Structures are given as structure tokens and as C-alpha cells.
Amino acid sequence: MKKKGSLLVILTLLTFLLSGCTSELLVLNPKGPAAALLSETIIFSVLMMAGVLVVVFALFTIILVKYRASNSSPDYEPPHDEGSLKLEITWTLIPIIIVSILSVVTVKSTIAVEKPPAGYENQKPLIVYAASSNYKWHFSYPEQGIETVNYLNIPTGQNVEFRLYSYGPITSFWIPQLGGQKYAMSDMVTKLNLVADTPGSMMGKNSNFSGKGFAKMEFEVLAMSQGEFDEWVNDVKKTAPPLTEEKYDQLLKTEFVGRESFSNTHLEFRPAPEDHSSHFKKPGQKDENESDNHEHHEGHGEQHNEETEVEDHSNH
């Protein structure tokens, strides 16, 4: 008994000592509304489970002390009880209530972070395509006409709609201080809405094992004011080289690259697995569908004129 008590004390001390070796928990240091909601949910769940542990350990200690073997006479025989219906109902209902509360809180927060944060529902989002390939991230800004590799700049106070996909195995796009993770897959686009309400540098990463180099799929996220973001976009347009299809194919094959910037996006020649042609329409340019519709209407008009002529001739 003494050996088990000593072992428990040692394990407890090691837990507290080793906890100081870890870095700051980024999920508990939110820089955006979605991350703040998730952080509150995590803290609430931890406190609730800690409360359960306190009650269990308190009851355990009371039972050990009150009903220990040395506290009764050698010839003591405990009475035979059939059980208590009230106690059975009590310790059955308590876990159901606890699990129900945690479930409701978790489901509500999960649904909330799937949508644009409260207050940003009617704001036009900044669209960023985030594509993973061979242990790197490509960030395309179709409306700004620029692209970056392994780093991401976003304006504060702006809903950013990330459109995620992959050029290989499934990866997981995660910026812990802005929100939860979401998977990026090869044949479909998933969407994630995030807002940074505090300027500064944050870390993003791939949180899903995708091969030998997945641990190096980290990127810097720099949140800045809208003015600074516009200046950065203009600077990239003026100074960064254009991204050609040959250069992009080379990037896809190369396993590890540094930070790079380009004055156009790969979406122009290598579209994401969805229709986004409206982002690249030039002034006065018509969509193919519009052209087809126009030709269809013209043909319909010609056919209508022919029918009219036939009707006119028939009157003669």
C-alpha cells in the first residue's frame, strides 16, 4: 500500500514538472473569434471533467478512511443490503446529464465555427485558395492576382474564406490561433472561414500525417491592417516574377522549398477542382455559357424569322 502511494506521488510530480517542458498551448491563445469560441469550449469541458474528478477522488478518500479494515472489530460482519433504487437512479442520471451538457456545448460550437463568425455574415470574404503538395502550401489570391508559397498574409477584421484542396494525399489545414482544422483533398474543395482580430505573426501547419515530410509543412500567417495588406499586394505585383506552368510543375515535384511569391496565380492554367472562372474574367470578356446562350438566342431568332416569313407567304 505504501509503495502504491509513493508511486502515485512520483507520477503526480512528474506530470507537473514535465508540463513545464511544453511550449505555450496555441489553442488557448486565440487571435480570432472562431479560435476564441473553441478555446472557451475546451476550457469549459476541462473544468467540467476536473469537477467530476474532484468529486470522485473526494468520495474515494472518504470511503477509504471511513470503511478501512482497521476501523472495525475483527468479528464485524457487514449487513446484507439488496441495494438502493434512489442511489442507482442517481449515479445513472449524473453521467447522462454530464455527457448531455458536453454534447450540446460541443455541437453548438462546432456548428458555429463552420459559418462566418458572428458580425461578419454580410461581409464580402477575401477568397484564398490553399493547396497542399508534397510537403508545401500554395496560397492563391484570385481577386488580387498574386500567389505565395509557404507563407500567408491576411488583413485583420476581414472574413477570409479558405478554399482547400490537395495535389496528393489528404492534408489538414490548421491555424490554431484562428480556428479549427479542416481537411484538404484531391478531388474536391472544402471551405473554412477564419477571421484575425489581432495583428501579428502566427503559425499554421498540416495536422494530418501525409508522409515523411508532413512535420515540415509549417507556414507563417501574418495578420496586418487592410492598408498594410494592400501595400504588400501591390509590392508583390511589382517585384515578384510571374508563375509559369513549367515553374509550377517544378514546384509540385520539389519536396521542400522556402518562401516564394508570384505576380499571378496557378489557377489561371491549373484550376482548382471547381468552377471559379468568374475570378479571372477580363473587362468585356464573356463566359462560354454566355456565348452559347447568345448563339442559342440568335439561332432562335433566325428560326423565328423563318417561321414568320413562311406565315407571311402563306397569307399570299
C-alpha positions as a printed NumPy array, in Angstrom:
array([[   0.   ,    0.   ,    0.   ],
       [   2.846,    2.374,    0.861],
       [   4.604,    1.539,   -2.422],
       [   1.466,    2.37 ,   -4.428],
       [   1.072,    5.674,   -2.564],
       [   4.7  ,    6.609,   -3.233],
       [   4.322,    5.726,   -6.907],
       [   1.224,    7.911,   -7.185],
       [   3.047,   10.88 ,   -5.644],
       [   6.004,   10.42 ,   -8.018],
       [   3.761,   10.259,  -11.075],
       [   1.911,   13.4  ,   -9.966],
       [   5.159,   15.325,   -9.501],
       [   6.467,   14.177,  -12.89 ],
       [   3.258,   15.359,  -14.543],
       [   3.662,   18.882,  -13.127],
       [   7.383,   19.014,  -13.888],
       [   7.116,   17.753,  -17.459],
       [   4.233,   20.089,  -18.212],
       [   6.711,   22.969,  -17.94 ],
       [   8.741,   21.497,  -20.81 ],
       [   5.998,   22.054,  -23.366],
       [   5.512,   25.279,  -25.305],
       [   2.508,   27.54 ,  -24.986],
       [  -0.796,   25.936,  -25.934],
       [  -1.692,   27.925,  -29.037],
       [  -5.324,   26.819,  -28.98 ],
       [  -5.695,   28.602,  -25.631],
       [  -4.207,   31.842,  -27.015],
       [  -6.792,   32.788,  -29.656],
       [  -6.337,   35.617,  -32.146],
       [  -9.771,   35.364,  -33.761],
       [ -13.443,   34.795,  -32.876],
       [ -13.565,   31.177,  -34.084],
       [ -10.495,   30.236,  -32.053],
       [ -11.888,   32.093,  -29.031],
       [ -15.103,   30.057,  -29.196],
       [ -13.164,   26.796,  -29.46 ],
       [ -10.892,   27.849,  -26.6  ],
       [ -13.89 ,   28.58 ,  -24.381],
       [ -15.373,   25.179,  -25.255],
       [ -12.127,   23.408,  -24.386],
       [ -11.767,   25.239,  -21.057],
       [ -15.417,   24.563,  -20.158],
       [ -15.019,   20.851,  -20.933],
       [ -11.769,   20.581,  -18.96 ],
       [ -13.25 ,   22.354,  -15.922],
       [ -16.336,   20.163,  -16.003],
       [ -14.29 ,   16.969,  -16.182],
       [ -11.981,   18.273,  -13.47 ],
       [ -15.037,   18.816,  -11.27 ],
       [ -16.042,   15.201,  -11.839],
       [ -12.557,   14.046,  -10.851],
       [ -12.613,   16.144,   -7.667],
       [ -15.933,   14.594,   -6.597],
       [ -14.766,   11.064,   -7.428],
       [ -11.449,   11.421,   -5.577],
       [ -13.211,   13.016,   -2.571],
       [ -15.69 ,   10.142,   -2.337],
       [ -12.879,    7.65 ,   -2.839],
       [ -10.891,    9.164,    0.026],
       [ -13.915,    9.235,    2.341],
       [ -14.688,    5.571,    1.649],
       [ -11.064,    4.531,    2.178],
       [ -10.858,    6.296,    5.537],
       [ -14.331,    5.513,    6.885],
       [ -14.524,    1.895,    5.808],
       [ -10.915,    0.783,    6.166],
       [ -10.348,   -2.657,    7.703],
       [  -8.667,   -1.335,   10.879],
       [ -11.703,    0.796,   11.714],
       [ -13.929,   -2.171,   12.643],
       [ -13.725,   -5.054,   15.093],
       [ -12.291,   -8.381,   13.87 ],
       [ -15.66 ,  -10.144,   14.123],
       [ -17.613,   -7.423,   12.293],
       [ -19.904,   -8.636,    9.527],
       [ -21.475,   -6.028,    7.259],
       [ -25.246,   -6.203,    6.827],
       [ -26.673,   -7.661,    3.657],
       [ -28.414,   -4.997,    1.561],
       [ -30.384,   -5.624,   -1.598],
       [ -29.497,   -2.182,   -2.98 ],
       [ -30.947,    1.298,   -3.175],
       [ -33.162,    2.348,   -6.06 ],
       [ -32.5  ,    6.038,   -5.347],
       [ -28.723,    5.567,   -5.496],
       [ -28.981,    3.524,   -8.69 ],
       [ -31.036,    6.265,  -10.351],
       [ -28.68 ,    8.98 ,   -9.055],
       [ -25.416,    7.52 ,  -10.345],
       [ -27.067,    6.656,  -13.662],
       [ -28.566,   10.099,  -14.24 ],
       [ -25.458,   12.089,  -13.285],
       [ -23.268,   10.72 ,  -16.165],
       [ -26.166,   11.171,  -18.61 ],
       [ -26.55 ,   14.815,  -17.563],
       [ -22.788,   15.462,  -17.819],
       [ -22.483,   13.875,  -21.273],
       [ -25.604,   15.719,  -22.465],
       [ -24.24 ,   19.113,  -21.39 ],
       [ -20.861,   18.47 ,  -23.033],
       [ -22.566,   17.222,  -26.203],
       [ -24.808,   20.278,  -26.538],
       [ -21.924,   22.71 ,  -25.973],
       [ -19.658,   20.868,  -28.423],
       [ -22.287,   20.569,  -31.17 ],
       [ -23.248,   24.264,  -30.885],
       [ -19.63 ,   25.434,  -31.092],
       [ -18.886,   23.05 ,  -33.981],
       [ -21.838,   24.379,  -35.99 ],
       [ -20.897,   27.983,  -35.183],
       [ -17.301,   27.71 ,  -36.437],
       [ -18.477,   26.201,  -39.734],
       [ -20.077,   29.536,  -40.651],
       [ -18.565,   33.026,  -40.919],
       [ -18.073,   34.446,  -37.409],
       [ -20.849,   36.489,  -35.864],
       [ -20.737,   40.044,  -37.171],
       [ -19.086,   39.056,  -40.466],
       [ -22.027,   37.253,  -42.102],
       [ -22.778,   40.05 ,  -44.564],
       [ -19.17 ,   40.989,  -45.272],
       [ -17.731,   40.034,  -48.647],
       [ -14.999,   37.484,  -47.858],
       [ -11.414,   37.572,  -49.024],
       [ -11.035,   34.35 ,  -51.02 ],
       [  -7.769,   32.426,  -50.685],
       [  -7.144,   29.064,  -52.315],
       [  -4.855,   26.932,  -50.148],
       [  -3.449,   23.914,  -51.974],
       [  -1.062,   21.391,  -50.453],
       [   1.524,   19.497,  -52.475],
       [   4.454,   17.352,  -51.492],
       [   5.13 ,   18.983,  -48.092],
       [   4.377,   22.597,  -49.032],
       [   1.447,   25.034,  -49.206],
       [   0.39 ,   27.204,  -52.161],
       [  -1.757,   30.242,  -51.357],
       [  -3.559,   31.842,  -54.3  ],
       [  -5.32 ,   35.203,  -54.084],
       [  -7.51 ,   35.158,  -57.242],
       [  -9.045,   38.6  ,  -56.699],
       [  -5.631,   40.182,  -56.038],
       [  -3.894,   38.156,  -58.77 ],
       [  -0.924,   37.001,  -56.663],
       [   0.316,   33.758,  -55.141],
       [   2.654,   32.78 ,  -52.294],
       [   4.316,   29.568,  -51.203],
       [   4.753,   28.611,  -47.546],
       [   3.584,   31.935,  -46.122],
       [   0.237,   33.662,  -45.811],
       [  -0.666,   37.326,  -45.278],
       [  -4.203,   38.355,  -44.351],
       [  -5.879,   41.606,  -43.25 ],
       [  -7.317,   41.916,  -39.757],
       [ -11.057,   42.342,  -39.29 ],
       [ -11.734,   40.585,  -42.585],
       [ -13.518,   37.272,  -43.112],
       [ -11.135,   35.058,  -45.083],
       [ -12.725,   32.173,  -46.953],
       [ -10.13 ,   29.459,  -47.472],
       [ -10.824,   27.016,  -50.279],
       [  -8.774,   23.923,  -49.593],
       [  -7.614,   21.108,  -51.835],
       [  -4.6  ,   18.856,  -52.277],
       [  -2.335,   17.652,  -55.072],
       [  -1.639,   14.411,  -53.236],
       [  -2.694,   12.701,  -50.022],
       [  -5.214,   14.212,  -47.64 ],
       [  -3.753,   17.023,  -45.545],
       [  -5.211,   19.143,  -42.778],
       [  -5.075,   22.94 ,  -42.877],
       [  -4.799,   24.309,  -39.338],
       [  -4.042,   27.73 ,  -37.863],
       [  -4.529,   27.019,  -34.114],
       [  -4.867,   30.661,  -33.076],
       [  -7.548,   31.384,  -35.674],
       [  -9.73 ,   28.271,  -35.638],
       [ -10.001,   24.535,  -36.053],
       [  -8.538,   22.333,  -38.733],
       [ -10.133,   21.222,  -41.993],
       [  -9.103,   18.548,  -44.458],
       [  -7.781,   19.3  ,  -47.944],
       [  -8.488,   16.558,  -50.517],
       [  -7.508,   15.985,  -54.121],
       [ -10.807,   15.904,  -55.986],
       [ -12.907,   18.384,  -54.061],
       [ -12.737,   21.802,  -52.422],
       [ -13.558,   22.281,  -48.754],
       [ -14.169,   25.724,  -47.27 ],
       [ -13.076,   27.269,  -43.99 ],
       [ -13.947,   30.779,  -42.751],
       [ -11.457,   32.465,  -40.41 ],
       [ -11.031,   35.993,  -39.063],
       [  -7.971,   37.502,  -37.369],
       [  -8.915,   40.303,  -34.993],
       [  -5.372,   40.839,  -33.68 ],
       [  -2.36 ,   41.744,  -35.85 ],
       [   0.771,   39.683,  -35.524],
       [   2.55 ,   36.529,  -36.59 ],
       [   1.008,   33.093,  -36.123],
       [   1.901,   29.548,  -37.065],
       [  -0.028,   27.362,  -39.486],
       [   0.599,   23.702,  -40.16 ],
       [  -0.578,   20.405,  -41.585],
       [  -2.052,   18.42 ,  -38.705],
       [  -2.685,   15.23 ,  -40.677],
       [   0.044,   12.667,  -41.371],
       [   0.681,   12.72 ,  -45.13 ],
       [   4.178,   11.283,  -45.481],
       [   7.732,   11.615,  -44.272],
       [   7.848,   15.408,  -44.552],
       [   4.453,   16.363,  -43.142],
       [   6.022,   17.722,  -39.921],
       [   7.814,   20.377,  -42.004],
       [   4.594,   21.639,  -43.576],
       [   4.516,   24.716,  -41.371],
       [   3.891,   28.228,  -42.635],
       [   3.789,   31.719,  -41.148],
       [   0.498,   33.6  ,  -41.033],
       [   0.934,   37.359,  -40.741],
       [  -2.166,   39.366,  -39.862],
       [  -1.909,   43.073,  -40.714],
       [  -4.096,   46.107,  -41.245],
       [  -6.006,   46.483,  -44.502],
       [  -3.689,   49.286,  -45.613],
       [  -0.576,   47.219,  -44.99 ],
       [  -2.162,   44.277,  -46.791],
       [  -2.915,   46.419,  -49.865],
       [   0.666,   47.731,  -49.884],
       [   2.002,   44.189,  -49.7  ],
       [  -0.221,   43.084,  -52.599],
       [   0.984,   45.978,  -54.767],
       [   4.596,   45.229,  -53.865],
       [   4.237,   41.573,  -54.862],
       [   2.635,   42.574,  -58.174],
       [   5.527,   44.909,  -58.965],
       [   8.501,   42.868,  -57.768],
       [   7.568,   39.169,  -57.873],
       [   8.171,   37.102,  -61.03 ],
       [   5.263,   35.563,  -62.942],
       [   4.35 ,   31.945,  -62.259],
       [   4.532,   29.826,  -65.411],
       [   3.116,   26.355,  -65.856],
       [   6.636,   24.907,  -66.114],
       [   7.682,   26.603,  -62.867],
       [   4.543,   25.366,  -61.154],
       [   5.142,   21.779,  -62.264],
       [   8.661,   22.059,  -60.872],
       [   7.286,   23.337,  -57.548],
       [   4.883,   20.425,  -57.328],
       [   7.707,   17.911,  -57.778],
       [  10.132,   19.595,  -55.356],
       [   9.644,   18.257,  -51.82 ],
       [  10.926,   21.164,  -49.732],
       [  11.057,   24.807,  -50.806],
       [  11.287,   28.111,  -48.986],
       [   9.051,   31.164,  -49.142],
       [   8.214,   32.333,  -52.655],
       [   5.972,   34.985,  -54.226],
       [   4.49 ,   35.31 ,  -57.713],
       [   2.659,   38.084,  -59.555],
       [  -0.072,   35.763,  -60.808],
       [  -1.746,   32.528,  -59.702],
       [  -1.609,   28.933,  -60.864],
       [  -5.423,   28.94 ,  -61.042],
       [  -5.16 ,   30.597,  -64.451],
       [  -3.689,   27.466,  -66.05 ],
       [  -4.282,   24.792,  -63.374],
       [  -7.767,   25.382,  -61.96 ],
       [  -8.906,   24.073,  -58.605],
       [ -11.415,   21.188,  -58.722],
       [ -14.395,   23.552,  -59.064],
       [ -15.618,   26.296,  -61.391],
       [ -14.047,   29.64 ,  -60.483],
       [ -13.707,   31.202,  -63.933],
       [ -15.571,   34.328,  -62.794],
       [ -12.497,   35.381,  -60.805],
       [ -10.434,   35.692,  -63.984],
       [ -12.858,   37.363,  -66.403],
       [ -11.269,   40.311,  -68.131],
       [ -13.265,   43.518,  -68.666],
       [ -15.678,   42.952,  -71.539],
       [ -14.946,   39.222,  -71.685],
       [ -17.966,   36.919,  -71.8  ],
       [ -18.258,   33.476,  -70.325],
       [ -18.553,   30.487,  -72.628],
       [ -22.029,   29.885,  -71.267],
       [ -22.991,   33.443,  -72.119],
       [ -21.644,   32.965,  -75.674],
       [ -23.545,   29.717,  -76.046],
       [ -26.702,   31.349,  -74.771],
       [ -26.183,   34.262,  -77.141],
       [ -25.72 ,   31.92 ,  -80.12 ],
       [ -28.76 ,   29.963,  -78.998],
       [ -30.846,   33.137,  -78.852],
       [ -29.554,   34.225,  -82.261],
       [ -30.438,   30.843,  -83.745],
       [ -33.821,   31.003,  -82.112],
       [ -34.337,   34.456,  -83.577],
       [ -33.375,   33.278,  -87.07 ],
       [ -35.706,   30.32 ,  -86.745],
       [ -38.468,   32.639,  -85.561],
       [ -37.903,   34.939,  -88.58 ],
       [ -38.068,   31.969,  -90.962],
       [ -41.326,   30.841,  -89.403],
       [ -42.672,   34.39 ,  -89.74 ],
       [ -41.705,   34.505,  -93.408],
       [ -43.432,   31.191,  -94.01 ],
       [ -46.537,   32.501,  -92.306],
       [ -46.38 ,   35.692,  -94.358],
       [ -46.034,   33.757,  -97.631],
       [ -48.899,   31.519,  -96.673],
       [ -51.122,   34.563,  -96.377],
       [ -50.385,   35.308, -100.055]])
